[in-house]
PDB file of C-alpha atoms in Angstrom:
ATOM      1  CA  UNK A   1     -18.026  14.982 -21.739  1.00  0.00           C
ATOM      2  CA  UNK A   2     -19.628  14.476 -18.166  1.00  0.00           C
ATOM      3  CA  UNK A   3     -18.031  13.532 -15.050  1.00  0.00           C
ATOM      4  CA  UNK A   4     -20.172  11.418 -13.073  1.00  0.00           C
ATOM      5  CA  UNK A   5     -19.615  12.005  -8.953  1.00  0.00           C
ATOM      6  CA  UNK A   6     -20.707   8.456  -8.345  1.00  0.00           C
ATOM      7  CA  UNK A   7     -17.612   7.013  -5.823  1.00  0.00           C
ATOM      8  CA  UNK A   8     -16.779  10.667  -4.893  1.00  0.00           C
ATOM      9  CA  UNK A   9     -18.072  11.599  -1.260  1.00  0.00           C
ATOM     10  CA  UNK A  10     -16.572  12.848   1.630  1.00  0.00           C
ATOM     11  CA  UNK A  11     -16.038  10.031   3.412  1.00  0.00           C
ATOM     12  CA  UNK A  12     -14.933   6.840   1.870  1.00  0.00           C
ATOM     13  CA  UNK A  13     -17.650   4.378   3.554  1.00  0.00           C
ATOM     14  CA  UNK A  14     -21.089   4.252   5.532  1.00  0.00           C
ATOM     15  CA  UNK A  15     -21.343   2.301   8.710  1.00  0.00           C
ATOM     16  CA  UNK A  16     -24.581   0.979   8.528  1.00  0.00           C
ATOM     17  CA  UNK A  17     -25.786   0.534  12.510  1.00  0.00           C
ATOM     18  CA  UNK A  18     -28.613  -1.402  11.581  1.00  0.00           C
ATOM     19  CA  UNK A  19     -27.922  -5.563  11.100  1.00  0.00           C
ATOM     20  CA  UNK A  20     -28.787  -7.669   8.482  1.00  0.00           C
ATOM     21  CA  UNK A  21     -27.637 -10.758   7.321  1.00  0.00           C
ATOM     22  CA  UNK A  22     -24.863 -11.517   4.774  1.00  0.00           C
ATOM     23  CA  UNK A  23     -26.604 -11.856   1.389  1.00  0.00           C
ATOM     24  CA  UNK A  24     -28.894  -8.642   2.140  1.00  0.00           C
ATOM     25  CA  UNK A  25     -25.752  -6.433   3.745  1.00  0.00           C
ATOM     26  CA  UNK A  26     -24.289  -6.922   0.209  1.00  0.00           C
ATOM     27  CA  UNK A  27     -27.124  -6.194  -1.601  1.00  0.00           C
ATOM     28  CA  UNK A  28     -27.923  -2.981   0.604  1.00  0.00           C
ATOM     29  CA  UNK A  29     -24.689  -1.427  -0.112  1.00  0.00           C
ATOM     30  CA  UNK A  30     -25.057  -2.186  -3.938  1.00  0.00           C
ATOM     31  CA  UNK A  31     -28.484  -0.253  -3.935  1.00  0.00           C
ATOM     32  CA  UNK A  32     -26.471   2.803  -2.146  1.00  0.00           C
ATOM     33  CA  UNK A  33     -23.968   2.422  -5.260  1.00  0.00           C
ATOM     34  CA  UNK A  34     -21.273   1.286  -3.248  1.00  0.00           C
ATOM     35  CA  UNK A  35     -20.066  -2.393  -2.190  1.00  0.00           C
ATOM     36  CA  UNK A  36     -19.651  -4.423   0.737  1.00  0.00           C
ATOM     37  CA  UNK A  37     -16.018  -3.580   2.644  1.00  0.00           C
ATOM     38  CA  UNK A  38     -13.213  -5.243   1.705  1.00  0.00           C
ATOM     39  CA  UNK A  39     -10.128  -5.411   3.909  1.00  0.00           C
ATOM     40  CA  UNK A  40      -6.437  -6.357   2.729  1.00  0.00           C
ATOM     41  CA  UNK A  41      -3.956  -4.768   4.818  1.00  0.00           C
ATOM     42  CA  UNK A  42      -3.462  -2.681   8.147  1.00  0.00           C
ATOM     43  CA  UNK A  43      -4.580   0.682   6.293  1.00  0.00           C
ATOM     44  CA  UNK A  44      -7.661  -0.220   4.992  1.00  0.00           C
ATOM     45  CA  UNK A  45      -8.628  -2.088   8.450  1.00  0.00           C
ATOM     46  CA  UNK A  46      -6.942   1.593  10.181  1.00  0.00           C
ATOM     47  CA  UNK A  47      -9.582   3.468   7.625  1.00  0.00           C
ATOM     48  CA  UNK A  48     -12.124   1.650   7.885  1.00  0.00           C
ATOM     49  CA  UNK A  49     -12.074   1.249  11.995  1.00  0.00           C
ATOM     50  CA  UNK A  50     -11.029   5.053  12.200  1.00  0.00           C
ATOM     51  CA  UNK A  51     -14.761   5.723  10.291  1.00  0.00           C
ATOM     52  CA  UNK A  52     -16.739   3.375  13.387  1.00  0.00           C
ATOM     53  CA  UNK A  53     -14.480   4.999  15.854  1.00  0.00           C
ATOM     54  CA  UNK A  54     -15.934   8.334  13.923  1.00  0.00           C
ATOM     55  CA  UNK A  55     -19.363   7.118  13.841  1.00  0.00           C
ATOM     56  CA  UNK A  56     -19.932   7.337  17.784  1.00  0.00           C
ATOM     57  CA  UNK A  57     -20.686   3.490  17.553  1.00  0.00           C
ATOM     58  CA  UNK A  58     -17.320   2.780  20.683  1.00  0.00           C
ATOM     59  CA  UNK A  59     -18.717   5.247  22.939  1.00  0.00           C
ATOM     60  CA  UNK A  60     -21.744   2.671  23.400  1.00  0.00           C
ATOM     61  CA  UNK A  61     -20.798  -0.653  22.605  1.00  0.00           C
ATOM     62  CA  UNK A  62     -17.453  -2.411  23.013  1.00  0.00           C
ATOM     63  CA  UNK A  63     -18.028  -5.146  21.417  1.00  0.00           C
ATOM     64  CA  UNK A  64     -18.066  -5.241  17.352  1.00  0.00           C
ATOM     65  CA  UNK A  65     -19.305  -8.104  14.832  1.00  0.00           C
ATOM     66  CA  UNK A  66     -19.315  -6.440  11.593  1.00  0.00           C
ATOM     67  CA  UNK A  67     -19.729  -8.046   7.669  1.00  0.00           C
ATOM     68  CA  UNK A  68     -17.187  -7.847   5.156  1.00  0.00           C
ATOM     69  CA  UNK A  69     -17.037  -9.365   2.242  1.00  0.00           C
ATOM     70  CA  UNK A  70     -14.783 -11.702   2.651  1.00  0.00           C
ATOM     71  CA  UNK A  71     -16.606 -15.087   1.963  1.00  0.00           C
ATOM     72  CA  UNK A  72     -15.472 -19.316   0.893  1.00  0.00           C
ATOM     73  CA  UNK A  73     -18.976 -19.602  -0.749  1.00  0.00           C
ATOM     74  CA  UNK A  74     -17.515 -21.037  -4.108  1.00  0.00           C
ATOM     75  CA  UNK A  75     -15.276 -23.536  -2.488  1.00  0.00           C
ATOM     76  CA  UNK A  76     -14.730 -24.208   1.004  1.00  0.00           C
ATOM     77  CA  UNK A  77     -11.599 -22.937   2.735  1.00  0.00           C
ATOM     78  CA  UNK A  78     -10.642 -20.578  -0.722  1.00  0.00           C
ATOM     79  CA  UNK A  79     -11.769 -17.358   1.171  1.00  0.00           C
ATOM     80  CA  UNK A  80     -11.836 -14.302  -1.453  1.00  0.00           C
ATOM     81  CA  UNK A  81     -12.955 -11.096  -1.390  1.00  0.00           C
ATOM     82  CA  UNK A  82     -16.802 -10.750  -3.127  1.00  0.00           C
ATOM     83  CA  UNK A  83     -16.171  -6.964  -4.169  1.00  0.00           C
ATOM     84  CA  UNK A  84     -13.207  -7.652  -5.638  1.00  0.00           C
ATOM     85  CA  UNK A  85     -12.474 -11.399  -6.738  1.00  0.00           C
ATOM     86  CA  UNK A  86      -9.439 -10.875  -4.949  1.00  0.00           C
ATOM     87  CA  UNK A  87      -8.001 -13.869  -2.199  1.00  0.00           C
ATOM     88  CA  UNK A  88      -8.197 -12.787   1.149  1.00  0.00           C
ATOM     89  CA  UNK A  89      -4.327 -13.249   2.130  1.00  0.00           C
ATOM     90  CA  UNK A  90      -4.188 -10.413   4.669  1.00  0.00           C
ATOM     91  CA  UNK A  91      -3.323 -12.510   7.749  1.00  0.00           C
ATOM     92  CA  UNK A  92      -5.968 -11.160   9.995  1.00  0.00           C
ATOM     93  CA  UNK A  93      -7.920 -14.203  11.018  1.00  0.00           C
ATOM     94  CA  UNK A  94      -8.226 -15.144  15.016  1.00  0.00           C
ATOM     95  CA  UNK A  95      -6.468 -18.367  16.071  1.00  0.00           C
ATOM     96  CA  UNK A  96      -8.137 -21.371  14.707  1.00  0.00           C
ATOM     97  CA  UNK A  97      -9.970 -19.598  12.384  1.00  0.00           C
ATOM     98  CA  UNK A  98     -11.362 -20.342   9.996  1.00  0.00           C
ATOM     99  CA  UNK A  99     -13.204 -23.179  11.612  1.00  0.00           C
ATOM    100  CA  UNK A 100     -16.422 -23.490   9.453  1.00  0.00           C
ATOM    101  CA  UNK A 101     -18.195 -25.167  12.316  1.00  0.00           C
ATOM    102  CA  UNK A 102     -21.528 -27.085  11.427  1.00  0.00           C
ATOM    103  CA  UNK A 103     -24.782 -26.536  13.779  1.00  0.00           C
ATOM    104  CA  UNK A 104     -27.399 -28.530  13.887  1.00  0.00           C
ATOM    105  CA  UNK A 105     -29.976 -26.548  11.565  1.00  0.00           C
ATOM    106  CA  UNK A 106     -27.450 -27.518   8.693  1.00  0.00           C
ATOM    107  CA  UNK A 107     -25.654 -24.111   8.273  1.00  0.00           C
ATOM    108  CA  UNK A 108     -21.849 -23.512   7.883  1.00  0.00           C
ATOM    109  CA  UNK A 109     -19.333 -20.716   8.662  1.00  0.00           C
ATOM    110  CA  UNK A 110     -18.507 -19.267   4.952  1.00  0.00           C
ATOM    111  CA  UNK A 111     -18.775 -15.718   5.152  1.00  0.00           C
ATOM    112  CA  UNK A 112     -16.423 -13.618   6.802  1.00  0.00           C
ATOM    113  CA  UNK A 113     -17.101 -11.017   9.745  1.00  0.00           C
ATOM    114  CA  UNK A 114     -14.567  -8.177  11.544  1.00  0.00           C
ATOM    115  CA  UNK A 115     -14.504  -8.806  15.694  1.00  0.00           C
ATOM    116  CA  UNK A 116     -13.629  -7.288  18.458  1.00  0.00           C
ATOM    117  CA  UNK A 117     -14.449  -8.987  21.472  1.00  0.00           C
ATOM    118  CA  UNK A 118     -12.622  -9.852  24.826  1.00  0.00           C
ATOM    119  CA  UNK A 119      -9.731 -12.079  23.541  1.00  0.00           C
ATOM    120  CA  UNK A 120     -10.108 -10.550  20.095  1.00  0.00           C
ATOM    121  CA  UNK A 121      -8.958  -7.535  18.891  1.00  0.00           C
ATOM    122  CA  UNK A 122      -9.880  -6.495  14.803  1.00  0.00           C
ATOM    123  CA  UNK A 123      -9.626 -10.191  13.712  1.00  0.00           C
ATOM    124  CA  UNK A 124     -11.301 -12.443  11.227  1.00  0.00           C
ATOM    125  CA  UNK A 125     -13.784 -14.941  11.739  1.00  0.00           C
ATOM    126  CA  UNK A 126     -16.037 -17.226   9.766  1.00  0.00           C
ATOM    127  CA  UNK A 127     -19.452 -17.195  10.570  1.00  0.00           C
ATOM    128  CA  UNK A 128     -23.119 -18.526   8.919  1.00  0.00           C
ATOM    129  CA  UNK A 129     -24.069 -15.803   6.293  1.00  0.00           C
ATOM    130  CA  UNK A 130     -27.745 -16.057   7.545  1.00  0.00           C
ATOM    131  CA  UNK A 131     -26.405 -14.136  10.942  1.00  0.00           C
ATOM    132  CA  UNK A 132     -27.231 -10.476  11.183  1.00  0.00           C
ATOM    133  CA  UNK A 133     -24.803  -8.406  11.796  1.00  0.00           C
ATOM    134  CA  UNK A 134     -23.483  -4.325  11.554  1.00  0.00           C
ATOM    135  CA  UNK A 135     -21.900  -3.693   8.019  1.00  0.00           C
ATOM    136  CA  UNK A 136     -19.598  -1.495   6.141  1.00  0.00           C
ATOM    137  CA  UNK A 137     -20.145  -0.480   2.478  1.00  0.00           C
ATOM    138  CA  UNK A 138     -17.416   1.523   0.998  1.00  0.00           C
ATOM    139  CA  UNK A 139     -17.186   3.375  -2.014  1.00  0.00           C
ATOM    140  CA  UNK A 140     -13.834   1.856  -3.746  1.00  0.00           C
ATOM    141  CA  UNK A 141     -12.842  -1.246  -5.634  1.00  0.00           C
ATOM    142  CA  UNK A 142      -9.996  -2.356  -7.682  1.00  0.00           C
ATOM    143  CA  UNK A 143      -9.255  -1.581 -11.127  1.00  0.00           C
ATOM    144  CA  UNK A 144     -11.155  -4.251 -12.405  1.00  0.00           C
ATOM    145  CA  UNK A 145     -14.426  -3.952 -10.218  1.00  0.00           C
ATOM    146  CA  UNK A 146     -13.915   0.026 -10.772  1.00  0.00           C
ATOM    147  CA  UNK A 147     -14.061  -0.446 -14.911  1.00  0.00           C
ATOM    148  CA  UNK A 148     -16.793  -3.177 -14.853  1.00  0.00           C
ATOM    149  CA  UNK A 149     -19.437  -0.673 -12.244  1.00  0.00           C
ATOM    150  CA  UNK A 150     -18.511   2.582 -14.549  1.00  0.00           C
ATOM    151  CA  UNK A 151     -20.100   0.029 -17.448  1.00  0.00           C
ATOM    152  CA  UNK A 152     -22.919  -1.164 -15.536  1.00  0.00           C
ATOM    153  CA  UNK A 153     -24.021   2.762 -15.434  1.00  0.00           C
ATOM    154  CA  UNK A 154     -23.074   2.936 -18.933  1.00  0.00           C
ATOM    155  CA  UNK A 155     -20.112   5.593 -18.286  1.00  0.00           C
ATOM    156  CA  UNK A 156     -16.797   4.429 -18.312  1.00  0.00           C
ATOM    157  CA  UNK A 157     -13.916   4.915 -16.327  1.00  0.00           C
ATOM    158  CA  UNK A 158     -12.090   8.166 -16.477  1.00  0.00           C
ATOM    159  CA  UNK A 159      -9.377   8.540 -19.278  1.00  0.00           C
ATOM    160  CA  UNK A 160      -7.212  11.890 -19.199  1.00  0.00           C
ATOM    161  CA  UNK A 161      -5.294  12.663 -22.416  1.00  0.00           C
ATOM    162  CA  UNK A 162      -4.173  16.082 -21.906  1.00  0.00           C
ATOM    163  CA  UNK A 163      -3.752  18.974 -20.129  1.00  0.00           C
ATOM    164  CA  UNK A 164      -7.463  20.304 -20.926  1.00  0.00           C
ATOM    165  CA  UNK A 165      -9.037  17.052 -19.988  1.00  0.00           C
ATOM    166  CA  UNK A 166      -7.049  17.116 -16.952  1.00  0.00           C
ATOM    167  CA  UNK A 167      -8.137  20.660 -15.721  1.00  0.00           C
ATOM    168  CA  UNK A 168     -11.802  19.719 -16.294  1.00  0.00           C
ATOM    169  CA  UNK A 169     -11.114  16.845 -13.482  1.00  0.00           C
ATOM    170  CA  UNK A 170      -9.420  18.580 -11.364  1.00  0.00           C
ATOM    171  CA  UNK A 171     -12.375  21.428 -11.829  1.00  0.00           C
ATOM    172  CA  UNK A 172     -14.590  18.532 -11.348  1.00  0.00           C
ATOM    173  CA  UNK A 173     -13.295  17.523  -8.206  1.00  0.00           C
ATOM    174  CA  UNK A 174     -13.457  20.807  -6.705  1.00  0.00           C
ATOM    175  CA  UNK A 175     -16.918  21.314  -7.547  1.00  0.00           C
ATOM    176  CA  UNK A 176     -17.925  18.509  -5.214  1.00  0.00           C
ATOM    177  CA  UNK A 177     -15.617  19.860  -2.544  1.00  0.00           C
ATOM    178  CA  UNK A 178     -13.705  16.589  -2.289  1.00  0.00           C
ATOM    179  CA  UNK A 179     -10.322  18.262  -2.588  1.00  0.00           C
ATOM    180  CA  UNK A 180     -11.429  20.425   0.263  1.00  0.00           C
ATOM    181  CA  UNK A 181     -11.884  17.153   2.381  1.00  0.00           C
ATOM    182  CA  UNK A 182      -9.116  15.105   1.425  1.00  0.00           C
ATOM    183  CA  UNK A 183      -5.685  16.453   1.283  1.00  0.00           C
ATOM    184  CA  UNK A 184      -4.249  13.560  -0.292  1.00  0.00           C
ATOM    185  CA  UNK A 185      -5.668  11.349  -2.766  1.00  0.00           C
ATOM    186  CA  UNK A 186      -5.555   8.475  -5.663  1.00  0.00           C
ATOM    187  CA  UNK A 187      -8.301   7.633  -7.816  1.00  0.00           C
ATOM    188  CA  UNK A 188      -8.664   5.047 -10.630  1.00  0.00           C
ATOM    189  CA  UNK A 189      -8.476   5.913 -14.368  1.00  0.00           C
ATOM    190  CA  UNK A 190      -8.648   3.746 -17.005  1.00  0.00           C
ATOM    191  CA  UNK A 191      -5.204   3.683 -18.111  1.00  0.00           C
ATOM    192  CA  UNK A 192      -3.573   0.191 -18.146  1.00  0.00           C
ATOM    193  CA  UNK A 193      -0.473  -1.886 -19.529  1.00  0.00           C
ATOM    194  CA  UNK A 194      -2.241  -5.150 -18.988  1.00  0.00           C
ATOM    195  CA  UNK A 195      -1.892  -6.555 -22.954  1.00  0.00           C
ATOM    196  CA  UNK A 196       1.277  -5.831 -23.276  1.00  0.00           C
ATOM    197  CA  UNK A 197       4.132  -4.756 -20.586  1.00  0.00           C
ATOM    198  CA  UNK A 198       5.169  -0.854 -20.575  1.00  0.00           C
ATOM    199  CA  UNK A 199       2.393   0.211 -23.699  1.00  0.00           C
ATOM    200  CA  UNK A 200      -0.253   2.020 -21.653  1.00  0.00           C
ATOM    201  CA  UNK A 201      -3.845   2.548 -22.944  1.00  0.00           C
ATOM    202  CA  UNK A 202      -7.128   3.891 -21.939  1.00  0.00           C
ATOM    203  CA  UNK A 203      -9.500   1.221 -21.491  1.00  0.00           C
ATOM    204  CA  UNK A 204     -12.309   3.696 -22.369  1.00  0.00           C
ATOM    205  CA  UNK A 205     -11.918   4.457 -25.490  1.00  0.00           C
ATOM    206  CA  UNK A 206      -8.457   2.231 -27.110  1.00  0.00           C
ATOM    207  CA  UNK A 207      -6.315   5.060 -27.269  1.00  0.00           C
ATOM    208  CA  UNK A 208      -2.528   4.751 -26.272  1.00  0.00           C
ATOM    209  CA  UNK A 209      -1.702   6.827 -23.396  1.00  0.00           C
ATOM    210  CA  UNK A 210       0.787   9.563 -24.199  1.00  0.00           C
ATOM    211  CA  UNK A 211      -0.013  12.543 -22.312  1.00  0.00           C
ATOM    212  CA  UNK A 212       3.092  12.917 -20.597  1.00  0.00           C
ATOM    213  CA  UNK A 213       1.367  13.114 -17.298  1.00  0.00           C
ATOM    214  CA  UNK A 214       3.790  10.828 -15.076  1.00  0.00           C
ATOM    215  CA  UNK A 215       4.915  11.362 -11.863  1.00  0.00           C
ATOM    216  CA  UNK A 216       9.073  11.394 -11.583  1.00  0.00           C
ATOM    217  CA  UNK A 217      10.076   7.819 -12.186  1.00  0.00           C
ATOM    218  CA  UNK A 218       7.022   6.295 -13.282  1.00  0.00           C
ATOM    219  CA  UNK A 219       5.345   4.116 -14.678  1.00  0.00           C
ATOM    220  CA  UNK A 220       8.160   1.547 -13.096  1.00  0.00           C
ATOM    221  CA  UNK A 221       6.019  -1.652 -12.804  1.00  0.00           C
ATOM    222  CA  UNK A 222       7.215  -1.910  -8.809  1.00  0.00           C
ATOM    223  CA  UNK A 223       7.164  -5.792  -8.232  1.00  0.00           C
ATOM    224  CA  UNK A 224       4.980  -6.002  -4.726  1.00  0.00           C
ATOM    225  CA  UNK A 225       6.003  -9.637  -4.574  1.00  0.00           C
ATOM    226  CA  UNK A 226       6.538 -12.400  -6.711  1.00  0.00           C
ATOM    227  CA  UNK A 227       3.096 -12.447  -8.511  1.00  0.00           C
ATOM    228  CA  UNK A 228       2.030  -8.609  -7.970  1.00  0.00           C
ATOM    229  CA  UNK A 229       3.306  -5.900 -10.918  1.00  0.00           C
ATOM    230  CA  UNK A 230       2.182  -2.651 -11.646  1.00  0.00           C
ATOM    231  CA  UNK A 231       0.025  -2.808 -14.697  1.00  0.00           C
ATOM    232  CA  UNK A 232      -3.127   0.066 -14.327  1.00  0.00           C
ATOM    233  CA  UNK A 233      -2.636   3.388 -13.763  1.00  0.00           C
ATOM    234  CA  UNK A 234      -4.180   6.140 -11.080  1.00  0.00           C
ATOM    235  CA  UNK A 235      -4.976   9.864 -10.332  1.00  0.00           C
ATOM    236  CA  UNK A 236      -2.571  10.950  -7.439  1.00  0.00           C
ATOM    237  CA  UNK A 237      -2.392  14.422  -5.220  1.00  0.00           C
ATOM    238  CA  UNK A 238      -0.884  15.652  -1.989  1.00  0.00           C
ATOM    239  CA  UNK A 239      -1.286  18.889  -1.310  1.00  0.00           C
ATOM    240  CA  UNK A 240       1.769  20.776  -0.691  1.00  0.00           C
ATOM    241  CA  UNK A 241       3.766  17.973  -1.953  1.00  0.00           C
ATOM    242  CA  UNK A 242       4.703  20.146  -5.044  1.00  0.00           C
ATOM    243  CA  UNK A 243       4.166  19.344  -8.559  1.00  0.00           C
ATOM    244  CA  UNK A 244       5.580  15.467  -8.548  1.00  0.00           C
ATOM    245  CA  UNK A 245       1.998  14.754  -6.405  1.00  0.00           C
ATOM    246  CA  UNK A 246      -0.021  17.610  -8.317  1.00  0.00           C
ATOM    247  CA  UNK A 247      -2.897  14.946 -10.328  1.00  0.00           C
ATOM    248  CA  UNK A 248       0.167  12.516 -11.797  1.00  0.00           C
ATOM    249  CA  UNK A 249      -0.313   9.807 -13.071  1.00  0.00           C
ATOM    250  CA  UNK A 250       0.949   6.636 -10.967  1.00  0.00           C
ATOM    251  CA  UNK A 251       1.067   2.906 -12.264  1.00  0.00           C
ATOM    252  CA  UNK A 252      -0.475   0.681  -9.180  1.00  0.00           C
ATOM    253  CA  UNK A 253      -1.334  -2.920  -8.322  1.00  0.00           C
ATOM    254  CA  UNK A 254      -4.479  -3.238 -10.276  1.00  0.00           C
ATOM    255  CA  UNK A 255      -5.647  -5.360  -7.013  1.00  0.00           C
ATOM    256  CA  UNK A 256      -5.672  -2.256  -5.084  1.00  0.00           C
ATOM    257  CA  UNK A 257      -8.466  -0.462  -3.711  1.00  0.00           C
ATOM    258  CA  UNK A 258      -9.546   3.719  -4.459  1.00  0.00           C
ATOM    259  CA  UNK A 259     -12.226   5.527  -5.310  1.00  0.00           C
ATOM    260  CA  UNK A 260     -12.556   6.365  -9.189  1.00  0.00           C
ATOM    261  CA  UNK A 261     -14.157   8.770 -11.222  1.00  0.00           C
ATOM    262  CA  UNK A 262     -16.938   7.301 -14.295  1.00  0.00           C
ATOM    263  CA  UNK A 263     -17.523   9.484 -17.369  1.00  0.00           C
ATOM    264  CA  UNK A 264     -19.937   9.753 -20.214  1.00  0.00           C
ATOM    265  CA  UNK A 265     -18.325   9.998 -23.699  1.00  0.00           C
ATOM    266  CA  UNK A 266     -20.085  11.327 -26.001  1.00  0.00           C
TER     267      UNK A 266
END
């Protein structure tokens, strides 16, 4: 069994302060093994401005056009995330925007950039996916994006069914020093309820989950709203926070975003 360190670093993105346009932004960060940035709520824009702010890049520019994934290629005005498949219903875009104005060499406004600008402040904007701009690729994807990438390396995503196969990622993890960066973690595994409600499985390999791994009161299927359960499972620490946060096992949106962890079985 080998633990592949794939979409563990030390820092969950790379700011990329070269430009390019859309199409080729994507395709760099795929070629670094990581994806374009996606953005769908204030923490992930926090993280992902707090690693700029980290970068040097607002102690010699002000402004800030930068790519995310965010794109209405398919069908116009149905923005969605290309990382992810997700819909882009964080509310985040400037007023009247999106405007996908037409210029006169033909292009459109249908991918989606981060600004800050005078009069805009971190907000959304459509603009022609031929425009070069500064990127963000970040190393986490949802459950679903996290399962297929694993494949496309021909690993698969992380299953833990005991206590000895939960040591050896935990060993894992410290090997690469990420538990020496980050204090407080979650991280995709392959466990999921999505066939049926409340019977867990690993994805990897078929097996039911029963490795009484959960944290106190999970798995509890937390509605997030009407149309959002809790049906795949993560990998969560704090440290300090005792043994409730000490690598338990979490159910989650599977729409969420975090790093993961691909493995070869033999």
């Amino acid at each position: 069994r080998s633990l592949a360190p794939c979409y563990l670093s030390l820092c969950f993105f790379n700011f990329l302060q070269f430009k390019l346009n859309w199409f080729k932004a994507a395709e760099y960060c795929r070629t670094q093994d990581m994806f374009l940035v996606s953005i769908n709520d204030e923490q992930e824009l926090n993280d992902a401005i707090d690693y700029v702010q980290s970068s040097g890049y607002f102690g010699k520019n002000s402004d800030l056009q930068l790519w995310t994934s965010g794109n209405d290629l398919g069908e116009s005005g149905q923005f969605y995330w290309s990382t992810t498949g997700a819909r882009i219903t964080f509310d985040r875009f400037a007023d009247n925007e999106p405007s996908n104005t037409k210029y006169q060499d033909g292009s459109t406004e249908d991918c989606v950039v981060l600004e800050r600008s005078k009069g805009r402040n971190l907000t959304f904007d459509d603009r022609p996916c031929r425009r070069e701009y500064h990127f963000l690729c970040e190393n986490q994807a949802n459950w679903f994006g996290a399962f297929q990438h694993c494949r496309t390396l021909d690993k698969h995503l992380v299953s833990i069914r005991n206590d000895e196969e939960r040591r050896a990622v935990i060993n894992f993890l410290d090997s690469t020093g990420y538990t020496k960066a980050n204090k407080e973690f979650k991280l995709w595994i392959s466990g999921n309820d999505l066939a049926e409600e409340g019977m867990f499985y690993w994805a990897s390999t078929g097996e039911r989950l029963t490795y009484q791994n959960w944290r106190s009161g999970e798995p509890n299927d937390y509605a997030h709203d009407r149309c959002t359960g809790e049906d795949c499972v993560i990998l969560e620490y704090i440290d300090g926070a005792g043994r409730n946060y000490d690598y338990t096992f979490d159910d989650r949106p599977c729409i969420r975003q975090f790093p993961f962890i691909c493995e070869s079985i033999p």
